[in-house]
């Protein structure tokens, strides 16, 4: 969506490849018809449950608290972690 001449906001939502804590945020983004990217991190098989795909990337994202889920607004660079904080935003 565009407001005046301002470009539309684009969001990136990051979470594991499961519904769980990010699903309310996904539903809200879909309901509000905003443009967003669903970044899903894959967990390895049991017994190790390898999470290296997230641990190798989390420090490079510049999140104040590198946790999942996270929401990044690409236009302003706003970065929020934790489900309830994202929903309040």
Short mmCIF file of C-alpha atoms in Angstrom, two decimals:
data_model
loop_
_atom_site.label_atom_id
_atom_site.label_comp_id
_atom_site.label_asym_id
_atom_site.label_seq_id
_atom_site.Cartn_x
_atom_site.Cartn_y
_atom_site.Cartn_z
CA UNK A 1 0.00 0.00 0.00
CA UNK A 2 1.08 3.55 -0.60
CA UNK A 3 0.34 6.63 1.47
CA UNK A 4 0.89 9.68 -0.67
CA UNK A 5 4.37 9.40 -2.18
CA UNK A 6 5.76 7.23 0.61
CA UNK A 7 6.85 3.73 -0.45
CA UNK A 8 4.92 0.80 1.00
CA UNK A 9 6.47 -0.80 4.06
CA UNK A 10 7.93 -4.27 3.67
CA UNK A 11 8.31 -6.59 6.64
CA UNK A 12 10.40 -9.67 7.28
CA UNK A 13 9.14 -12.11 9.92
CA UNK A 14 11.63 -14.71 11.11
CA UNK A 15 10.81 -17.88 13.06
CA UNK A 16 11.30 -21.63 13.04
CA UNK A 17 9.59 -23.65 10.32
CA UNK A 18 6.53 -24.23 12.50
CA UNK A 19 3.43 -22.30 13.51
CA UNK A 20 3.87 -21.87 17.30
CA UNK A 21 4.71 -18.34 18.52
CA UNK A 22 4.89 -16.66 15.10
CA UNK A 23 1.49 -17.81 13.86
CA UNK A 24 -0.52 -14.97 15.50
CA UNK A 25 1.84 -12.48 13.81
CA UNK A 26 1.48 -14.22 10.44
CA UNK A 27 -2.29 -14.15 10.75
CA UNK A 28 -2.30 -10.45 11.68
CA UNK A 29 0.00 -9.53 8.77
CA UNK A 30 -2.24 -11.47 6.37
CA UNK A 31 -5.39 -9.89 7.83
CA UNK A 32 -3.93 -6.38 7.44
CA UNK A 33 -2.94 -7.12 3.81
CA UNK A 34 0.62 -5.88 4.26
CA UNK A 35 3.55 -7.05 2.16
CA UNK A 36 5.82 -9.35 4.16
CA UNK A 37 8.40 -12.10 3.79
CA UNK A 38 8.11 -15.27 5.87
CA UNK A 39 11.70 -16.21 6.79
CA UNK A 40 11.62 -19.75 8.24
CA UNK A 41 14.57 -21.45 9.90
CA UNK A 42 14.82 -25.22 9.65
CA UNK A 43 15.62 -27.31 12.75
CA UNK A 44 17.66 -30.48 12.22
CA UNK A 45 16.38 -33.95 13.01
CA UNK A 46 16.32 -35.44 16.51
CA UNK A 47 18.43 -36.07 18.69
CA UNK A 48 20.71 -33.12 17.87
CA UNK A 49 18.00 -30.68 16.67
CA UNK A 50 20.65 -28.69 14.82
CA UNK A 51 19.85 -24.98 14.95
CA UNK A 52 22.96 -23.73 13.17
CA UNK A 53 20.91 -22.03 10.44
CA UNK A 54 19.63 -19.57 13.08
CA UNK A 55 22.71 -19.36 15.29
CA UNK A 56 24.95 -18.52 12.32
CA UNK A 57 22.68 -15.65 11.22
CA UNK A 58 21.29 -14.12 14.42
CA UNK A 59 24.24 -11.87 15.31
CA UNK A 60 24.43 -10.42 11.78
CA UNK A 61 20.80 -9.19 11.80
CA UNK A 62 21.48 -6.38 14.26
CA UNK A 63 18.57 -7.28 16.54
CA UNK A 64 18.71 -5.63 19.99
CA UNK A 65 17.70 -8.99 21.52
CA UNK A 66 18.45 -11.75 19.00
CA UNK A 67 15.44 -13.97 19.65
CA UNK A 68 12.73 -15.60 17.58
CA UNK A 69 10.29 -14.50 16.35
CA UNK A 70 11.57 -11.21 14.99
CA UNK A 71 10.04 -8.56 12.73
CA UNK A 72 12.14 -6.22 10.61
CA UNK A 73 10.67 -3.26 8.74
CA UNK A 74 12.92 -2.85 5.72
CA UNK A 75 12.15 0.83 5.02
CA UNK A 76 12.99 2.26 8.45
CA UNK A 77 15.18 -0.56 9.74
CA UNK A 78 12.93 -1.05 12.78
CA UNK A 79 13.69 -4.39 14.46
CA UNK A 80 11.45 -6.01 17.08
CA UNK A 81 11.68 -9.39 18.78
CA UNK A 82 9.17 -11.38 20.88
CA UNK A 83 5.62 -12.22 19.84
CA UNK A 84 3.68 -9.82 22.06
CA UNK A 85 5.93 -6.87 21.27
CA UNK A 86 5.43 -7.52 17.55
CA UNK A 87 1.67 -7.83 17.95
CA UNK A 88 1.51 -4.55 19.89
CA UNK A 89 3.48 -2.79 17.13
#
